[in-house]
Coordinates of C-alpha atoms in Angstrom, one line a residue:
M1 CA 0.0 0.0 0.0
N2 CA 1.5 3.3 -1.1
E3 CA -0.8 5.5 1.1
K4 CA -2.8 5.0 4.3
I5 CA -4.8 6.7 6.9
I6 CA -4.0 5.8 10.5
I7 CA -6.7 5.7 13.2
V8 CA -5.2 6.2 16.7
D9 CA -7.0 3.9 19.1
F10 CA -7.7 5.1 22.6
G11 CA -10.1 2.2 23.2
S12 CA -13.1 3.5 21.3
P13 CA -15.8 0.9 20.4
S14 CA -16.3 2.7 17.1
I15 CA -12.8 2.0 15.7
Q16 CA -13.6 -0.8 13.4
L17 CA -16.7 1.0 11.9
I18 CA -14.6 4.2 11.2
C19 CA -11.9 2.0 9.6
R20 CA -14.5 0.3 7.4
K21 CA -16.1 3.5 6.3
I22 CA -12.7 4.9 5.2
R23 CA -11.9 1.7 3.3
E24 CA -15.3 1.8 1.6
L25 CA -14.1 5.1 0.2
N26 CA -11.2 3.2 -1.4
V27 CA -8.5 4.3 0.9
Y28 CA -6.5 1.9 3.0
C29 CA -6.9 2.5 6.7
E30 CA -5.1 1.0 9.6
I31 CA -5.8 0.9 13.4
V32 CA -2.9 1.5 15.8
P33 CA -2.8 1.8 19.6
Y34 CA -2.1 5.3 20.7
N35 CA 1.2 4.2 22.4
R36 CA 2.5 2.4 19.3
F37 CA 2.2 5.0 16.6
P38 CA 4.5 4.4 13.6
E39 CA 6.4 7.6 13.6
N40 CA 8.5 6.9 10.4
D41 CA 6.0 5.4 8.1
P42 CA 6.4 7.3 4.8
F43 CA 3.0 6.2 3.4
I44 CA 0.8 7.8 6.1
K45 CA -1.4 10.6 4.5
G46 CA -3.4 11.6 7.6
V47 CA -4.4 10.6 11.2
V48 CA -7.9 10.1 12.6
F49 CA -8.5 10.3 16.4
S50 CA -11.4 8.2 17.8
D51 CA -14.2 9.5 19.9
S52 CA -12.4 8.5 23.2
P53 CA -12.6 11.2 25.8
Y54 CA -8.8 10.8 26.1
A55 CA -8.2 11.7 22.4
V56 CA -8.0 15.5 22.7
H57 CA -6.2 15.4 26.1
E58 CA -3.6 12.8 25.1
Q59 CA -3.0 13.9 21.4
T60 CA -0.2 16.4 22.3
D61 CA 1.8 13.5 23.7
L62 CA 2.1 12.0 20.3
S63 CA 5.1 13.9 19.1
G64 CA 5.0 15.6 15.8
I65 CA 1.6 14.2 14.6
Q66 CA -0.1 17.5 14.1
K67 CA 2.9 19.0 12.4
K68 CA 3.6 16.1 10.2
Y69 CA 0.1 14.9 9.1
P70 CA -3.4 16.3 8.6
V71 CA -5.5 15.3 11.7
L72 CA -9.2 14.6 11.9
F73 CA -10.9 14.6 15.3
L74 CA -14.1 12.6 15.6
G75 CA -14.9 13.2 19.2
P76 CA -16.4 15.7 21.6
S77 CA -16.8 18.4 18.9
W78 CA -19.4 16.2 17.3
G79 CA -21.8 17.0 20.1
E80 CA -24.0 14.4 21.9
L81 CA -23.8 11.9 19.0
S82 CA -21.1 9.4 19.4
C83 CA -18.7 8.9 16.5
H84 CA -20.3 5.5 15.9
D85 CA -23.6 7.2 15.0
S86 CA -22.1 10.3 13.4
V87 CA -19.9 8.5 10.9
Q88 CA -23.0 6.8 9.4
T89 CA -24.9 10.0 8.7
P90 CA -24.5 11.8 5.3
E91 CA -22.9 14.8 7.2
G92 CA -20.4 12.5 8.9
L93 CA -19.5 10.6 5.8
K94 CA -19.0 13.9 3.9
T95 CA -16.6 15.1 6.7
V96 CA -14.6 11.9 6.2
E97 CA -14.6 12.3 2.4
D98 CA -13.5 15.9 2.7
F99 CA -10.7 14.9 5.0
L100 CA -9.5 12.2 2.5
S101 CA -9.5 14.8 -0.3
F102 CA -7.6 17.2 1.8
C103 CA -5.0 14.5 2.5
G104 CA -4.7 14.0 -1.3
C105 CA -5.7 10.3 -1.2
S106 CA -5.9 8.7 -4.6
R107 CA -8.6 6.2 -3.5
L108 CA -7.2 3.2 -5.3
W109 CA -7.8 0.7 -2.5
T110 CA -9.9 -1.8 -4.4
P111 CA -10.2 -5.6 -4.4
A112 CA -8.3 -5.8 -7.7
A113 CA -5.5 -3.5 -6.3
F114 CA -5.3 -5.6 -3.1
I115 CA -4.9 -8.8 -5.2
A116 CA -2.2 -7.4 -7.4
F117 CA -0.3 -6.0 -4.4
T118 CA -0.7 -9.1 -2.3
V119 CA 0.3 -11.6 -5.0
N120 CA 3.4 -9.6 -5.8
E121 CA 4.4 -9.5 -2.1
L122 CA 3.8 -13.2 -1.8
K123 CA 6.0 -13.9 -4.8
K124 CA 8.8 -11.8 -3.3
T125 CA 8.5 -13.4 0.1
L126 CA 8.0 -17.0 -0.8
R127 CA 10.0 -17.3 -4.0
N128 CA 10.6 -21.1 -4.4
D129 CA 9.4 -22.1 -0.9
K130 CA 6.6 -24.5 -0.2
V131 CA 3.5 -23.6 1.9
I132 CA 1.0 -26.0 3.6
L133 CA -2.5 -24.7 4.3
A134 CA -5.5 -26.3 6.1
L135 CA -8.7 -25.6 4.2
S136 CA -12.1 -25.6 5.9
G137 CA -14.5 -24.7 3.1
G138 CA -15.0 -21.3 4.5
V139 CA -14.4 -18.0 2.7
D140 CA -11.2 -17.0 4.6
S141 CA -9.2 -20.1 4.0
T142 CA -10.5 -20.4 0.4
V143 CA -9.5 -16.8 -0.5
T144 CA -6.1 -17.4 1.2
A145 CA -5.6 -20.5 -0.9
L146 CA -6.4 -18.7 -4.2
L147 CA -4.0 -15.8 -3.4
L148 CA -1.2 -18.2 -2.6
H149 CA -2.0 -20.3 -5.6
K150 CA -1.8 -17.3 -7.9
A151 CA 1.6 -16.5 -6.3
I152 CA 3.3 -19.9 -6.1
G153 CA 1.0 -22.4 -7.9
A154 CA 1.8 -26.1 -7.0
Q155 CA 4.2 -25.0 -4.3
L156 CA 1.1 -24.6 -2.2
I157 CA -0.1 -27.9 -0.6
C158 CA -3.7 -27.8 0.8
L159 CA -5.3 -30.3 3.2
F160 CA -9.0 -30.7 3.7
V161 CA -10.0 -32.9 6.7
D162 CA -13.3 -34.7 7.1
H163 CA -13.7 -35.0 10.8
G164 CA -17.2 -36.5 10.4
L165 CA -18.9 -33.3 11.6
L166 CA -19.3 -31.5 8.3
R167 CA -22.7 -30.8 6.7
K168 CA -24.3 -33.4 4.4
N169 CA -22.1 -34.2 1.3
E170 CA -19.9 -31.2 2.2
F171 CA -16.6 -33.1 2.0
S172 CA -17.1 -34.4 -1.5
S173 CA -18.7 -31.2 -2.9
V174 CA -16.2 -28.8 -1.4
L175 CA -13.2 -31.0 -2.4
L176 CA -14.5 -31.1 -5.9
A177 CA -14.9 -27.3 -6.0
Y178 CA -11.3 -26.9 -4.8
K179 CA -10.0 -29.3 -7.4
E180 CA -11.9 -27.4 -10.2
M181 CA -10.1 -24.3 -9.0
G182 CA -6.8 -26.0 -9.8
L183 CA -5.6 -26.2 -6.2
N184 CA -3.1 -28.8 -5.2
I185 CA -5.3 -30.4 -2.5
K186 CA -5.5 -33.6 -0.5
G187 CA -8.7 -34.8 1.1
I188 CA -8.3 -36.7 4.4
D189 CA -11.0 -39.0 5.8
A190 CA -10.5 -38.9 9.6
R191 CA -14.1 -39.6 10.7
E192 CA -13.3 -42.8 12.6
Q193 CA -10.5 -41.1 14.5
F194 CA -12.7 -38.2 15.7
Y195 CA -15.7 -40.4 16.5
T196 CA -13.6 -42.7 18.7
A197 CA -12.0 -39.7 20.5
L198 CA -15.4 -38.1 21.1
A199 CA -17.3 -41.2 22.3
G200 CA -19.3 -40.5 25.4
V201 CA -18.1 -36.9 25.8
T202 CA -20.8 -34.4 26.6
D203 CA -19.0 -31.3 28.0
P204 CA -18.9 -28.7 25.2
E205 CA -15.4 -27.4 26.1
Q206 CA -14.0 -30.9 26.2
K207 CA -15.5 -31.6 22.8
R208 CA -13.9 -28.5 21.4
K209 CA -10.5 -29.5 22.8
I210 CA -10.7 -33.0 21.5
I211 CA -11.7 -31.8 18.0
G212 CA -8.9 -29.2 18.1
K213 CA -6.4 -31.7 19.1
G214 CA -7.6 -34.1 16.5
F215 CA -7.0 -31.5 13.8
I216 CA -3.5 -30.9 15.1
D217 CA -2.7 -34.7 15.1
V218 CA -4.0 -35.1 11.5
F219 CA -2.3 -32.0 10.3
E220 CA 1.1 -32.9 11.9
R221 CA 0.9 -36.5 10.6
E222 CA 0.3 -35.3 7.1
A223 CA 2.9 -32.5 7.2
N224 CA 5.6 -34.9 8.4
Q225 CA 5.1 -37.0 5.3
L226 CA 5.9 -34.0 3.1
K227 CA 9.3 -32.6 2.4
D228 CA 10.8 -29.2 2.4
I229 CA 7.8 -27.3 3.8
Q230 CA 8.9 -23.9 5.0
W231 CA 5.6 -22.0 5.6
L232 CA 2.2 -22.5 7.2
G233 CA -0.6 -20.5 5.5
Q234 CA -3.5 -19.2 7.6
G235 CA -6.7 -17.3 6.9
T236 CA -6.2 -14.8 9.8
I237 CA -8.2 -11.6 9.1
Y238 CA -8.0 -8.1 10.5
P239 CA -10.5 -8.4 13.4
D240 CA -8.4 -11.3 14.6
V241 CA -5.3 -9.1 14.6
I242 CA -7.1 -6.2 16.4
E243 CA -8.5 -8.5 19.1
S244 CA -5.2 -10.1 19.7
L245 CA -3.7 -6.9 21.2
S246 CA -5.1 -4.3 23.5
I247 CA -4.0 -0.6 23.3
T248 CA -1.5 -1.5 26.1
G249 CA -0.1 -4.4 24.0
M250 CA -1.6 -7.0 26.3
V251 CA -3.2 -10.0 24.7
I252 CA -7.0 -9.9 24.9
K253 CA -7.9 -12.9 22.7
S254 CA -5.6 -15.3 20.9
H255 CA -6.6 -16.5 17.4
H256 CA -5.2 -19.8 16.0
N257 CA -6.9 -20.8 12.8
V258 CA -5.4 -24.3 12.9
G259 CA -5.9 -24.8 16.6
G260 CA -2.3 -24.1 17.7
L261 CA 0.3 -26.1 15.9
P262 CA 3.1 -27.8 17.7
E263 CA 6.3 -25.7 17.9
K264 CA 8.4 -28.6 16.7
M265 CA 6.9 -28.2 13.3
N266 CA 9.0 -25.1 13.0
L267 CA 7.1 -23.4 10.2
K268 CA 7.1 -19.7 9.3
L269 CA 3.7 -18.1 9.2
I270 CA 2.2 -16.5 6.1
E271 CA -1.2 -14.6 6.4
P272 CA -2.3 -12.9 3.2
L273 CA -5.6 -11.7 4.6
R274 CA -4.4 -10.1 7.9
L275 CA -5.2 -6.6 6.5
L276 CA -8.9 -7.3 5.6
F277 CA -12.3 -7.4 7.3
K278 CA -14.7 -10.2 6.5
D279 CA -16.7 -8.2 4.0
E280 CA -13.5 -7.2 2.2
V281 CA -12.5 -10.9 2.1
R282 CA -15.7 -11.7 0.3
R283 CA -15.2 -8.9 -2.2
V284 CA -11.7 -10.1 -2.9
G285 CA -13.2 -13.6 -3.3
Y286 CA -15.6 -12.5 -6.0
E287 CA -12.8 -10.6 -7.7
L288 CA -10.8 -13.8 -7.8
G289 CA -13.7 -15.6 -9.4
I290 CA -14.4 -18.0 -6.6
P291 CA -17.8 -19.6 -6.9
K292 CA -20.6 -17.8 -4.9
Q293 CA -21.4 -20.9 -2.9
L294 CA -18.0 -20.6 -1.2
V295 CA -17.7 -16.9 -1.0
A296 CA -21.2 -16.2 0.3
R297 CA -21.3 -19.3 2.5
H298 CA -22.6 -18.7 6.1
P299 CA -19.9 -18.9 8.8
F300 CA -19.4 -22.5 9.9
P301 CA -17.5 -23.3 13.1
G302 CA -14.3 -25.3 13.1
P303 CA -15.7 -28.0 15.4
G304 CA -18.6 -28.2 12.9
L305 CA -21.7 -30.0 13.9
G306 CA -19.9 -31.1 17.1
I307 CA -21.1 -27.9 18.8
R308 CA -24.5 -28.0 17.2
L309 CA -25.2 -31.5 18.5
L310 CA -25.7 -31.2 22.2
G311 CA -24.7 -34.1 24.4
D312 CA -22.7 -37.1 23.3
I313 CA -21.7 -37.4 19.6
T314 CA -22.5 -40.6 17.7
P315 CA -22.6 -41.2 13.9
E316 CA -26.4 -41.8 14.1
K317 CA -27.0 -38.4 15.7
V318 CA -24.7 -36.7 13.2
H319 CA -26.7 -38.2 10.4
I320 CA -30.0 -36.9 11.9
L321 CA -28.5 -33.4 12.2
Q322 CA -27.0 -33.5 8.7
E323 CA -30.4 -34.3 7.2
A324 CA -32.3 -31.7 9.2
D325 CA -29.7 -29.0 8.5
E326 CA -29.7 -29.9 4.7
I327 CA -33.5 -29.3 4.6
F328 CA -33.3 -26.0 6.5
I329 CA -30.4 -24.6 4.3
S330 CA -31.8 -25.8 1.0
L331 CA -35.2 -24.3 1.7
L332 CA -33.6 -21.0 2.7
R333 CA -32.0 -21.0 -0.7
A334 CA -35.2 -22.0 -2.4
W335 CA -37.2 -19.2 -0.8
D336 CA -34.4 -16.6 -1.5
L337 CA -33.7 -16.1 2.2
Y338 CA -30.2 -17.6 2.5
D339 CA -28.4 -14.3 1.6
Q340 CA -30.7 -12.3 3.8
V341 CA -29.3 -13.8 7.0
W342 CA -25.8 -13.8 8.4
Q343 CA -25.9 -17.4 9.7
A344 CA -28.4 -20.2 9.9
A345 CA -28.1 -23.7 11.5
A346 CA -30.0 -26.6 12.8
I347 CA -29.3 -27.8 16.4
L348 CA -30.1 -31.3 17.7
L349 CA -31.1 -31.3 21.4
P350 CA -30.2 -34.2 23.7
I351 CA -33.8 -34.5 24.8
R352 CA -36.8 -36.6 23.5
S353 CA -40.5 -35.9 23.6
V354 CA -43.7 -37.8 22.9
G355 CA -45.2 -37.5 19.5
V356 CA -47.6 -39.3 17.1
S357 CA -46.8 -40.9 13.8
G358 CA -49.8 -42.5 12.1
D359 CA -51.5 -44.4 14.9
K360 CA -48.3 -45.0 16.8
R361 CA -46.7 -43.2 19.7
T362 CA -43.2 -41.9 19.1
Y363 CA -40.4 -40.7 21.5
E364 CA -37.9 -38.8 19.4
Y365 CA -35.5 -35.9 19.3
T366 CA -36.1 -32.2 19.0
V367 CA -34.5 -30.0 16.4
V368 CA -33.9 -26.2 16.9
L369 CA -33.7 -23.9 14.0
R370 CA -31.4 -20.9 14.4
A371 CA -31.0 -17.8 12.0
V372 CA -29.5 -14.5 12.9
H373 CA -28.6 -11.1 11.4
S374 CA -25.1 -9.7 12.2
I375 CA -22.3 -7.7 10.9
D376 CA -19.2 -9.1 12.7
A377 CA -20.7 -11.8 14.9
M378 CA -19.9 -9.7 18.0
T379 CA -23.7 -9.0 18.3
A380 CA -26.6 -10.7 16.6
Q381 CA -30.3 -10.4 16.3
W382 CA -32.6 -13.3 15.6
A383 CA -34.0 -13.3 12.1
H384 CA -37.8 -12.8 11.7
L385 CA -38.3 -15.5 9.1
P386 CA -41.8 -15.9 7.5
H387 CA -44.1 -18.1 9.5
D388 CA -45.2 -20.1 6.4
F389 CA -41.5 -20.7 5.7
L390 CA -40.8 -22.0 9.2
A391 CA -43.9 -24.2 9.0
K392 CA -42.7 -25.6 5.7
V393 CA -39.2 -26.4 7.2
A394 CA -40.7 -28.0 10.3
D395 CA -43.0 -30.1 8.2
E396 CA -40.3 -31.3 5.9
I397 CA -37.9 -32.2 8.8
M398 CA -40.6 -34.1 10.8
H399 CA -41.8 -36.1 7.8
N400 CA -38.4 -36.9 6.2
V401 CA -35.9 -37.2 9.1
D402 CA -36.2 -40.4 11.1
G403 CA -35.7 -39.7 14.8
V404 CA -37.2 -36.2 14.9
N405 CA -40.8 -35.4 16.0
R406 CA -40.5 -31.8 17.1
V407 CA -39.1 -28.6 15.6
V408 CA -38.7 -25.2 17.4
Y409 CA -37.3 -21.8 16.4
D410 CA -34.8 -19.9 18.5
I411 CA -35.7 -16.3 19.0
S412 CA -32.7 -15.3 21.2
S413 CA -30.4 -12.5 20.3
K414 CA -26.7 -12.0 21.2
P415 CA -26.2 -11.0 23.9
P416 CA -27.2 -12.6 26.2
A417 CA -27.3 -15.8 24.0
T418 CA -24.5 -16.8 21.6
I419 CA -25.0 -17.6 18.0
E420 CA -23.9 -21.2 18.4
W421 CA -25.4 -23.3 21.2
E422 CA -22.0 -24.6 22.5

């Protein structure tokens, strides 16, 4: 990037929104803690202060900023409205646009420009080295793979693991899509290994740890069979980077996309997406020509259905949940509702209730339907799906999925609930 706007972070909750708004105006913007300002960066065009009450008081301690760069304050002078509200108004957006013009920004920060810059940097960094990358089928790892593939081709080795907790037919369909993209990929069937390790386990945190360790074991086993691997590719995105450090430099939340690989693997890390927000990753994905079913795919957790199947995990229960989830998702698509929600999922509860099938009494499982609206998954509101649609989904599940006789809809928002159930 040959030009950037720096946002000085004093702990404002509006930081990411301001950064996104500037980037939407095709100018690269970066967030830095107030005590880690990059004094000698030649590409900085201007500085934005957040709406923190400390901004005006503390800004004089940042030596040379006002003399060296144009400065925009989005704080107390904006009156009672917070910066979060103001920056979304036409007046607030015009203020930001005027500031960017004053800074002389060329506004060339586009998906195409990012791809060209990133591929060129990857080529210079990796040269003839080999990279190993774990693919999940999600947009972050998929875009990461395509960028690396454009840079180094077959020097990228991708692994796609079936832990038995994917959606119905997902392993075969996603693997085929990756092969059609020309990726050098290996599919690994590890279902038996994961089911054995998870047998009888009901605690959600223990399930997560077992699944995470299982991925590490499979990944390490496969990596050890390869020769001359120097790099590990990861789909880390900008919110992960921001959340990993507070303004004091202390770790708030660690992000390990592969689950925390053993140090003895001794691989260097390459993260092509660490500058992008999720919506920007999707725009880059479309620019790369990745199929919509992968770019626009709802977020899907690493532990997969393992945290949507409450209680102990068995192949039989996984099959029930896969069938119910397939009906829910396919009908969302058929009714043109899939792209209107951030995330949708079916959850299998570890309880049974009495029902009637024909003239017989049944005692079967309950399926919960969950659909939410969100921007960044930090908060979420339950989606008001049409009643006739929900009735159709419930009817299809109860009449076509053996083992289910009751379907309910989750109307909880986050907070206090979470998006996933475990």
